[in-house]
Tab-separated table of C-alpha atoms in Angstrom:
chain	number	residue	atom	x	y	z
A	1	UNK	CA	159.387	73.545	97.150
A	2	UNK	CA	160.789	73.289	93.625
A	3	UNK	CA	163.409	76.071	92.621
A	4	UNK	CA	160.815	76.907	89.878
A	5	UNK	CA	158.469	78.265	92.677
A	6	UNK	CA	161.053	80.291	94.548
A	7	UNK	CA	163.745	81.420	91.401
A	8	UNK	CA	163.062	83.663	88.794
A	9	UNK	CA	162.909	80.956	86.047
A	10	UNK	CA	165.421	80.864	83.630
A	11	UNK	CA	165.449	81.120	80.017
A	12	UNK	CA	164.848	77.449	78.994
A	13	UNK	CA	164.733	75.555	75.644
A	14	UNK	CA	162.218	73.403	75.339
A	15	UNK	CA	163.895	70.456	76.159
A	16	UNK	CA	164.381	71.495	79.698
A	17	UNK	CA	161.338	69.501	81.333
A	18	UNK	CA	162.909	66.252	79.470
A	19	UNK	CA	166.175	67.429	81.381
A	20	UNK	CA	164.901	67.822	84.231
A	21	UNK	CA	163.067	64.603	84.420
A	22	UNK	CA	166.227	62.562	83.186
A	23	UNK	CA	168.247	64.289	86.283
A	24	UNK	CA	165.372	62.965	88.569
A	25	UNK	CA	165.075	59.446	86.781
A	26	UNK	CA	168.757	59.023	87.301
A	27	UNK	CA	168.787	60.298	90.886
A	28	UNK	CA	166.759	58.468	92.103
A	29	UNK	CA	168.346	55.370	90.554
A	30	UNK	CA	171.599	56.319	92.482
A	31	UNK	CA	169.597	57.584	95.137
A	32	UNK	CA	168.632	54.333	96.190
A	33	UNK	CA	171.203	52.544	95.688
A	34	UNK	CA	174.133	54.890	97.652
A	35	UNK	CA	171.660	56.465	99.778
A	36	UNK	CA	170.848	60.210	99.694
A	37	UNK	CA	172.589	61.521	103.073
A	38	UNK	CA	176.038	60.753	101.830
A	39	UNK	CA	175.899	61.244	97.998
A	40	UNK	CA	176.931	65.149	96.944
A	41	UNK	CA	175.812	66.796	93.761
A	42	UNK	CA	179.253	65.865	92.524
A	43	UNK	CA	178.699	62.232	93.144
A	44	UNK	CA	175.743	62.734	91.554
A	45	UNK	CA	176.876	64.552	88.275
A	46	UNK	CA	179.546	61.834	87.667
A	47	UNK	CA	177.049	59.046	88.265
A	48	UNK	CA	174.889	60.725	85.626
A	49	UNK	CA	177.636	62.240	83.083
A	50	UNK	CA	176.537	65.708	83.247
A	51	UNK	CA	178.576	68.612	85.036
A	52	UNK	CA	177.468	70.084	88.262
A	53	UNK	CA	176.886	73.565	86.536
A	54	UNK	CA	174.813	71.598	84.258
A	55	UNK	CA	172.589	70.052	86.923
A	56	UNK	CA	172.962	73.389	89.126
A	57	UNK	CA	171.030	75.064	85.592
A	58	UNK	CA	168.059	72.965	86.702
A	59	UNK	CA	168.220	72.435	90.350
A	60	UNK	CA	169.371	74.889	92.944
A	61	UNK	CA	170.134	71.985	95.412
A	62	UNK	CA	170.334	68.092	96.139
A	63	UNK	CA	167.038	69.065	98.576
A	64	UNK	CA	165.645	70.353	95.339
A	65	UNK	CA	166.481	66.733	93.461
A	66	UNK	CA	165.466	65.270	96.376
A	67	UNK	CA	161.633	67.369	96.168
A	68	UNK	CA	160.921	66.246	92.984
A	69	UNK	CA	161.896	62.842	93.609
A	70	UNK	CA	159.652	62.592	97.055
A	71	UNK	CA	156.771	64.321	95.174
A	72	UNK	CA	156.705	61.498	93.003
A	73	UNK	CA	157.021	59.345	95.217
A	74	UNK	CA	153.650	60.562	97.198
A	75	UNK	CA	151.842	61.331	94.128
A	76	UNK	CA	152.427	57.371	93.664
A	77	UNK	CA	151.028	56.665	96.677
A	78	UNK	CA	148.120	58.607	96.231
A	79	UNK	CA	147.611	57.488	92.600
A	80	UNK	CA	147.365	53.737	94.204
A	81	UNK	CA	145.311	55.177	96.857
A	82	UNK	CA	142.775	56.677	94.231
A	83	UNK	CA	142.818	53.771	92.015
A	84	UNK	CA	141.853	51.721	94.629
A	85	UNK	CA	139.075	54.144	96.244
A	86	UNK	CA	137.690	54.175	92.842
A	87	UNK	CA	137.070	50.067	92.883
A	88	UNK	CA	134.344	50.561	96.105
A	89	UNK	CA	130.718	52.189	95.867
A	90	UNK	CA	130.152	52.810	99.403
A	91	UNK	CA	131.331	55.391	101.509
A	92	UNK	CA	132.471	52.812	104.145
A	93	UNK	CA	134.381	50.479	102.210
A	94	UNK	CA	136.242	53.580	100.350
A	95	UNK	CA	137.390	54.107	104.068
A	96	UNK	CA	138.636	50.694	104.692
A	97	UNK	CA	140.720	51.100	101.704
A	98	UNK	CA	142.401	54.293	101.948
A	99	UNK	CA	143.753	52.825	105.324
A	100	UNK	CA	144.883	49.608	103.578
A	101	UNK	CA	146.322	51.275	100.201
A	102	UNK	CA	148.169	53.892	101.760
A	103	UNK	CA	149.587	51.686	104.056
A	104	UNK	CA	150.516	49.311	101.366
A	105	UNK	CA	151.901	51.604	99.079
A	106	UNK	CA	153.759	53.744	101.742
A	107	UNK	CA	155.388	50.098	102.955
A	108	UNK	CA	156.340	49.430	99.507
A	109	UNK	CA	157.695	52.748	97.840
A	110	UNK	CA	159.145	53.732	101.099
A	111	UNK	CA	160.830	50.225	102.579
A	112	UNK	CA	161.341	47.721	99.826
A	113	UNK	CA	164.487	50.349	99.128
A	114	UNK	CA	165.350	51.544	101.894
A	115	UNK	CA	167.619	54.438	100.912
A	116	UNK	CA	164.627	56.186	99.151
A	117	UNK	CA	163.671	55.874	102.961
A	118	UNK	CA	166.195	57.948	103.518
A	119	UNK	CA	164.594	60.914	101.182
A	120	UNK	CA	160.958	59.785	102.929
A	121	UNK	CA	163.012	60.921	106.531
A	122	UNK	CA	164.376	63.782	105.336
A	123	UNK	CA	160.919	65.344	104.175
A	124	UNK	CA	158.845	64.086	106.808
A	125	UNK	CA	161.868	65.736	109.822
A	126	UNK	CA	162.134	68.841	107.714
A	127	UNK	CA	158.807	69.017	106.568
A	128	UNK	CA	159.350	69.718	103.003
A	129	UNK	CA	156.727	71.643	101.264
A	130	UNK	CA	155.869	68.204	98.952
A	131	UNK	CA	154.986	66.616	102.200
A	132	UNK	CA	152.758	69.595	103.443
A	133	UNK	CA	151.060	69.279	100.518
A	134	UNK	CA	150.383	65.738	100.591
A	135	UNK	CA	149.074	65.780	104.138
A	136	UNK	CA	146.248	67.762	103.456
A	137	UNK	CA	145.440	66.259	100.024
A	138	UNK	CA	145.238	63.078	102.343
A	139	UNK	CA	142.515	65.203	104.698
A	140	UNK	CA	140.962	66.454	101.487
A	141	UNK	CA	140.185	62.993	100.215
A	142	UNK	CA	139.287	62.069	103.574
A	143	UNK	CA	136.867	64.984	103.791
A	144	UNK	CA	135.391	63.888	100.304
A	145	UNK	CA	134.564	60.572	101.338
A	146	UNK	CA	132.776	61.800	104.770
A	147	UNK	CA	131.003	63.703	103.302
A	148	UNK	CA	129.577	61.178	100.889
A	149	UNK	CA	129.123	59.334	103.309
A	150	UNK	CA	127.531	61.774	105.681
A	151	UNK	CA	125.374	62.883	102.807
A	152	UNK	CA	124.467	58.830	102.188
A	153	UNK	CA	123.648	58.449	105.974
A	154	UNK	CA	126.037	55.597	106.623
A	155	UNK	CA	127.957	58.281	108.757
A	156	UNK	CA	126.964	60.578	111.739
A	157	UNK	CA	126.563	64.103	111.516
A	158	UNK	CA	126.896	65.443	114.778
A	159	UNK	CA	130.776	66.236	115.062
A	160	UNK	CA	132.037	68.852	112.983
A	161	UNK	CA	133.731	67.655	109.808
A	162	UNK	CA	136.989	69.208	110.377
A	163	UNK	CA	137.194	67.564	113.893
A	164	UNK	CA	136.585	64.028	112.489
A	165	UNK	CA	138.958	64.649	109.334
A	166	UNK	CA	141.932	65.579	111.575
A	167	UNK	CA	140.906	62.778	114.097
A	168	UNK	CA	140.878	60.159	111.301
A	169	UNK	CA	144.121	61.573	110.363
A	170	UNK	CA	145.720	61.094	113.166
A	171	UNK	CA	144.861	57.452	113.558
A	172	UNK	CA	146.294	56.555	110.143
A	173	UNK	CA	149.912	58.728	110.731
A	174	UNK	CA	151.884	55.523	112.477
A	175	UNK	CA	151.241	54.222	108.749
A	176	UNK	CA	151.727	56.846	106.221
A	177	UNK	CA	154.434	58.982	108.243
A	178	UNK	CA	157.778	56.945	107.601
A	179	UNK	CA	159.395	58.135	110.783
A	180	UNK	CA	156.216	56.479	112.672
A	181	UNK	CA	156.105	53.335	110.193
A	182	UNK	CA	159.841	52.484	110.824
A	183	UNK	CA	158.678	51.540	114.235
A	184	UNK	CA	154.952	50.017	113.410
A	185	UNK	CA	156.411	47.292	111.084
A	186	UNK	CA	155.438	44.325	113.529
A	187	UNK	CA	151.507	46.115	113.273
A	188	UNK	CA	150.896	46.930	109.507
A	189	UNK	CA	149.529	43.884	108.867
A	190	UNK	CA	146.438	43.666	111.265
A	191	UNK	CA	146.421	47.352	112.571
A	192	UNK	CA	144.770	48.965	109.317
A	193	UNK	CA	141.877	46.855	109.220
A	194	UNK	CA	141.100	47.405	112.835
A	195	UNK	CA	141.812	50.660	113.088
A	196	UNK	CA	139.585	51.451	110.111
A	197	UNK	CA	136.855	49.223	111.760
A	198	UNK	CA	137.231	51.611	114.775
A	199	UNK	CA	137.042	54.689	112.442
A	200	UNK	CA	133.897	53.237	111.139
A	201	UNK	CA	132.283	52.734	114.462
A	202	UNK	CA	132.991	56.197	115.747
A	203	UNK	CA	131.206	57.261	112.773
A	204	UNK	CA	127.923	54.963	113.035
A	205	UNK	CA	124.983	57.633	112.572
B	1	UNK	CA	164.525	40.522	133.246
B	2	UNK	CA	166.053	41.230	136.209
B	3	UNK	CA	169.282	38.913	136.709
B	4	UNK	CA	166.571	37.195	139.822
B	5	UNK	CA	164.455	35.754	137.856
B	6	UNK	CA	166.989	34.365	135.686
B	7	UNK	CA	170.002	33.268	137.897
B	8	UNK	CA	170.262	31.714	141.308
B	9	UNK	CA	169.600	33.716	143.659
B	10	UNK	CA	172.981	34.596	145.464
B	11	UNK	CA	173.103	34.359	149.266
B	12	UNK	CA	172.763	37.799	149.630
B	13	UNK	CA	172.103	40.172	153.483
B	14	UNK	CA	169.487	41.564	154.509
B	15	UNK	CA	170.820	45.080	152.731
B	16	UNK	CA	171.224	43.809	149.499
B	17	UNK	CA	167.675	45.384	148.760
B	18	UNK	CA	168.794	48.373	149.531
B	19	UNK	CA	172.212	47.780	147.692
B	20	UNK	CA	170.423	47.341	144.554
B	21	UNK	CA	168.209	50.026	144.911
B	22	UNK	CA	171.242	52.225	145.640
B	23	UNK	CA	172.930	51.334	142.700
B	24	UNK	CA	169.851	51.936	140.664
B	25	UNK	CA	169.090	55.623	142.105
B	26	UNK	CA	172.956	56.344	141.231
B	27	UNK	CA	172.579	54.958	137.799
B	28	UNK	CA	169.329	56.818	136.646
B	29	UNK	CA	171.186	60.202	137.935
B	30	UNK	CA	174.799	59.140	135.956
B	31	UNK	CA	172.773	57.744	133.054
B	32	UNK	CA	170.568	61.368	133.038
B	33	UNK	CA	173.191	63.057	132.915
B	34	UNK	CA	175.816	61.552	130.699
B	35	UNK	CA	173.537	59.216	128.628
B	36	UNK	CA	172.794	55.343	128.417
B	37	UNK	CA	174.574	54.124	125.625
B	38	UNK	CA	178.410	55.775	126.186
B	39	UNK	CA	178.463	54.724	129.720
B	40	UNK	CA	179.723	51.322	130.703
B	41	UNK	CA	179.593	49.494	134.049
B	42	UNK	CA	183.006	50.789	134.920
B	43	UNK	CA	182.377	54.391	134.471
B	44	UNK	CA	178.861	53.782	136.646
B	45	UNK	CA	181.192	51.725	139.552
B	46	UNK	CA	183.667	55.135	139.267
B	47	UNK	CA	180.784	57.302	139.589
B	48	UNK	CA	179.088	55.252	142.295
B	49	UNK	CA	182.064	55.143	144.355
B	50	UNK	CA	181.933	50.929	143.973
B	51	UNK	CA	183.782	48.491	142.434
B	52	UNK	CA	182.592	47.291	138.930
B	53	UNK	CA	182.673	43.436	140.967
B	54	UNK	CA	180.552	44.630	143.590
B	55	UNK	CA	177.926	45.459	140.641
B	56	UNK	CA	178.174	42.605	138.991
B	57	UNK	CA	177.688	41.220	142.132
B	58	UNK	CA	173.688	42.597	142.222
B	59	UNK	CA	173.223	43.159	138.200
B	60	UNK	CA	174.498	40.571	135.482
B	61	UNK	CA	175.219	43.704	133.099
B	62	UNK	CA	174.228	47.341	131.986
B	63	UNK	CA	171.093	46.369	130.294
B	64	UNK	CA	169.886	44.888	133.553
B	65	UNK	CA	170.266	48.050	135.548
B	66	UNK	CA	168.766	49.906	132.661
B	67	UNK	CA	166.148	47.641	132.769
B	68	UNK	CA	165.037	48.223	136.755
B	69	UNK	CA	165.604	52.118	135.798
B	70	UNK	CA	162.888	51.502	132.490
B	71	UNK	CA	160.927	49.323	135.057
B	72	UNK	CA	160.189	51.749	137.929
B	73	UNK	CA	159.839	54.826	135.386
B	74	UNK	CA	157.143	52.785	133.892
B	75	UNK	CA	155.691	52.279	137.378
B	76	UNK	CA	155.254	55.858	137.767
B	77	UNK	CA	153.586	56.608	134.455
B	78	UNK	CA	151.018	53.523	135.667
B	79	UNK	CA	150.934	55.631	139.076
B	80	UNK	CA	150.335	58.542	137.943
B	81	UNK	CA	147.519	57.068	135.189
B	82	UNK	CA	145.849	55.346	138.042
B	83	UNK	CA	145.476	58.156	140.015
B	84	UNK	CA	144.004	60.508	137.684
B	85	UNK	CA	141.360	57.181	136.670
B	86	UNK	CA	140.557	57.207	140.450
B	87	UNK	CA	139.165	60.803	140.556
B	88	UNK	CA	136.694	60.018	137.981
B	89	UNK	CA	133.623	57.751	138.323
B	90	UNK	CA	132.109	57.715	134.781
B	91	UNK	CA	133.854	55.300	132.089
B	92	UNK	CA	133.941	57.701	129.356
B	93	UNK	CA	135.667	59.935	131.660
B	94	UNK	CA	138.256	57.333	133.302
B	95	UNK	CA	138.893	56.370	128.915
B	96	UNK	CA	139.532	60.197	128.356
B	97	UNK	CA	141.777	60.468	131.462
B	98	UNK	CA	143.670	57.187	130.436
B	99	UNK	CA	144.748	59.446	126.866
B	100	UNK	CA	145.756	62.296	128.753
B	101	UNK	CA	147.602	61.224	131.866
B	102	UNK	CA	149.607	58.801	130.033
B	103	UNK	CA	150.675	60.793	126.682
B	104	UNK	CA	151.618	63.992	129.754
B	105	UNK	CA	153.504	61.388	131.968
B	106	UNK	CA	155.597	59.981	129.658
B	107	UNK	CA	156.180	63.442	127.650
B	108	UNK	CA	157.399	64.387	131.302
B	109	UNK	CA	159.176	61.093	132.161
B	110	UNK	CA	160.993	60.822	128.975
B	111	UNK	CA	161.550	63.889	127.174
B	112	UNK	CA	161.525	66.352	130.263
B	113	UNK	CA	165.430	65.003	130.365
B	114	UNK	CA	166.221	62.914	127.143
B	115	UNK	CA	169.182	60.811	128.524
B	116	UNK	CA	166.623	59.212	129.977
B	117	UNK	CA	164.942	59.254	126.773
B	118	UNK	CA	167.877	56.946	125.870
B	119	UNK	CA	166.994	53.881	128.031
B	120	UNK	CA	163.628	54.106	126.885
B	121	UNK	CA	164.079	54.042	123.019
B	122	UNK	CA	166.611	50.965	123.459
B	123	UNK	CA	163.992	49.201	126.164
B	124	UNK	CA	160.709	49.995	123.650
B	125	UNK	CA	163.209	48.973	119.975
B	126	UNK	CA	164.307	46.154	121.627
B	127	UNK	CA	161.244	44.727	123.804
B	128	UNK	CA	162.659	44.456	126.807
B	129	UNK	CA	160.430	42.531	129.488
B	130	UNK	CA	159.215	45.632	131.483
B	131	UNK	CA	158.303	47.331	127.986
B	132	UNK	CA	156.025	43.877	127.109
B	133	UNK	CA	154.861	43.906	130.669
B	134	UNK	CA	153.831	47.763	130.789
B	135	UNK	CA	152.178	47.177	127.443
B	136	UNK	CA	149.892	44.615	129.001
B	137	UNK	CA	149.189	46.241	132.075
B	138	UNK	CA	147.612	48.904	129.918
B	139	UNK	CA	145.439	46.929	128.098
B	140	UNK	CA	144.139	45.097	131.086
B	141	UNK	CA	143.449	48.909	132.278
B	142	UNK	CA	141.548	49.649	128.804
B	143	UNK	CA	139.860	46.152	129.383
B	144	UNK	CA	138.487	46.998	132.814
B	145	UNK	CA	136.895	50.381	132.166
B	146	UNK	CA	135.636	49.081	128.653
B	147	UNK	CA	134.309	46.070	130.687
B	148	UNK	CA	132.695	48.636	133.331
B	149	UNK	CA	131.027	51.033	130.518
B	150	UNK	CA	129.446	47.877	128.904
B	151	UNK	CA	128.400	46.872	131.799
B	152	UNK	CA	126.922	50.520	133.023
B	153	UNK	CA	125.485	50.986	129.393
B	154	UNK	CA	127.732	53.704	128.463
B	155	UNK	CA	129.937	51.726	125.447
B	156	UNK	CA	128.143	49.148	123.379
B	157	UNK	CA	129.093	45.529	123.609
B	158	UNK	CA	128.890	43.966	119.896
B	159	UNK	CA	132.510	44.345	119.147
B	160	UNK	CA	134.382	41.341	120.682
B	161	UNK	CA	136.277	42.675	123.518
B	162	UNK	CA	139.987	42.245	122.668
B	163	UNK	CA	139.448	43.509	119.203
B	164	UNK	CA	138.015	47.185	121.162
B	165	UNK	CA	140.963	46.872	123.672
B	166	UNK	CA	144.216	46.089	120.898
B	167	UNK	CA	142.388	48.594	118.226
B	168	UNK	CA	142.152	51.220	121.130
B	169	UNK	CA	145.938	50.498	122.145
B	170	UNK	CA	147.148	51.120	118.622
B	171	UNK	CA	145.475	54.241	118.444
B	172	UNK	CA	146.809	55.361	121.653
B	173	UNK	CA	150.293	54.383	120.427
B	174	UNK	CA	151.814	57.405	119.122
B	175	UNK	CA	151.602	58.672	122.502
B	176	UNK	CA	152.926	56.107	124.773
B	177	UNK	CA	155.578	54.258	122.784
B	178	UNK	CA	158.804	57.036	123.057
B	179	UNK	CA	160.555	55.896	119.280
B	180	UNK	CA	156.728	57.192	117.856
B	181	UNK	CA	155.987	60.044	120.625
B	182	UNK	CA	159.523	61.244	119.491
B	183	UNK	CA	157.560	62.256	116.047
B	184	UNK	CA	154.849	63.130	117.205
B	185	UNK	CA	155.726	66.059	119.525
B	186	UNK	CA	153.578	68.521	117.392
B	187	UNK	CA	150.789	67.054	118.455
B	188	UNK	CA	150.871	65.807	121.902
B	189	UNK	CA	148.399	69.230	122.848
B	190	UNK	CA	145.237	68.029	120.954
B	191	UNK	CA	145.825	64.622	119.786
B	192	UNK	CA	145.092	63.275	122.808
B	193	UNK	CA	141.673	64.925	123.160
B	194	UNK	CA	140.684	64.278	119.813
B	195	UNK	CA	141.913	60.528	119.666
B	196	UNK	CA	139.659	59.969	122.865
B	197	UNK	CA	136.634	61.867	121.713
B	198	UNK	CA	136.583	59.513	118.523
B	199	UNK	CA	137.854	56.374	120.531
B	200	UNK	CA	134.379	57.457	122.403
B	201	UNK	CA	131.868	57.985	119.150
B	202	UNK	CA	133.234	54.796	118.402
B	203	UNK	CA	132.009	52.933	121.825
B	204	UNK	CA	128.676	54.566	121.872
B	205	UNK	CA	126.069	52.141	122.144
């Protein structure tokens, strides 16, 4: 939840989406490199050069910083995710590779740096509305691609969508959650593959 | 590891059996209570009403008293797993029961008090033998009733074996391993169902 959704919004030049992006840009730098537990908006203001009224103008919090940086972060993900759906034809291959994109680029975003991890545990605990979001724009792409494929006959019918959407879900959370892939790193090389393969045999027409 | 099978065995009574298991029943209600990791073996001798030498005498350290305590909790969630497989005759059935009585044993086992919770997370981050042990026990459970459905014509037999028993093992792993059934709390209701009902469209023949 940004403070633009929740505040009345304030009377803004129109410079203040540059701003607010340059605040984000450079907190995120610091972010990751101090880690986002132990860092105040203080910290922060110093690191950047702006006062803390200044960055209090555009963000009503550090969780608010911290948002905007973990909805770009996701929308990332899912932008590799898409890009990579969009290579395949069939509905079955566009399976295998949401597993194997979203697990890559969840590994990479998330635990190359490990102190943007930090953000990535924070939203998934609290459940911060850009995570909500994401989840079921995950489902929602999984949805679209069943029924393609349900329409294309290389899946079943039978079981109601919604069941098989939040089945298939399910499967794939030890690799897109970050509190679940923290403790599946010794598995995301194989498991994706073969738990896609086992997603694509429950859904053999 | 138990300090047997990796020392020489002491000459030791006739009791010492029951020594040990003494010691163990003591230290799963101390470590309960006040927690795994801030007790040491003197605090468990004070509590026991021994003295830390006679411990040492029948456990090499800590870990290996945690580890008989991780052992025979284990043992029960197997227990309790087999028993509910027994009362059903049909594969499918035995598969579903396997999802269910394990995710509600060890939600009972380990969360039910979560001191105890404590010996599990360091036993399942740090692989201790009875954690590796447990881990193949259950996939030699998954391989017999996949091997009896094949055989009865209720699961199909193209996929090689292993592959059907590891894939089925990951997907079953938010539920069994505590450092992922930790996160996935919200869920432990209807995952379960829903990960065996697709586990099963996947094994149709």
């Amino acid at each position: 939840m940004t403070p633009t959704s929740t505040l009345p919004a304030p009377a803004r030049g129109p410079a203040d989406h540059d701003v607010r992006d340059q605040i984000v840009a450079a907190a995120t730098e610091h972010f990751s490199r101090y880690g986002y537990g132990k860092t105040t908006v203080s910290d922060l203001a110093k690191a950047i050069g702006f006062s803390k009224a200044y960055i209090y103008k555009f963000f009503e919090s550090k969780q608010a910083i911290g948002e905007m940086i973990c909805a770009n972060c996701l929308r990332q993900i899912e932008a590799e995710v898409s890009a990579s759906v969009a290579e395949a034809s069939l509905p079955p291959d566009k399976l295998r590779r949401i597993f194997k994109a979203s697990t890559e680029a969840t590994l990479r975003l998330l635990f190359q740096d490990r102190k943007l991890f930090e953000i990535a545990a924070s939203a998934a605990t609290e459940r911060w509305q850009a995570v909500v979001d994401y989840e079921e724009r995950t489902r929602q792409l999984l949805r679209d691609v069943l029924q393609e494929g349900r329409q294309s006959g290389d899946f079943e019918r039978k079981t109601p969508l919604d069941e098989t959407v939040l089945a298939i879900h399910l499967v794939m959370r030890p690799y897109l959650n970050p509190l679940l892939l923290q403790h599946s790193m010794d598995s995301t090389d194989q498991a994706p593959a073969l738990l896609a393969s086992l997603v694509l045999r429950s859904l053999s027409p």
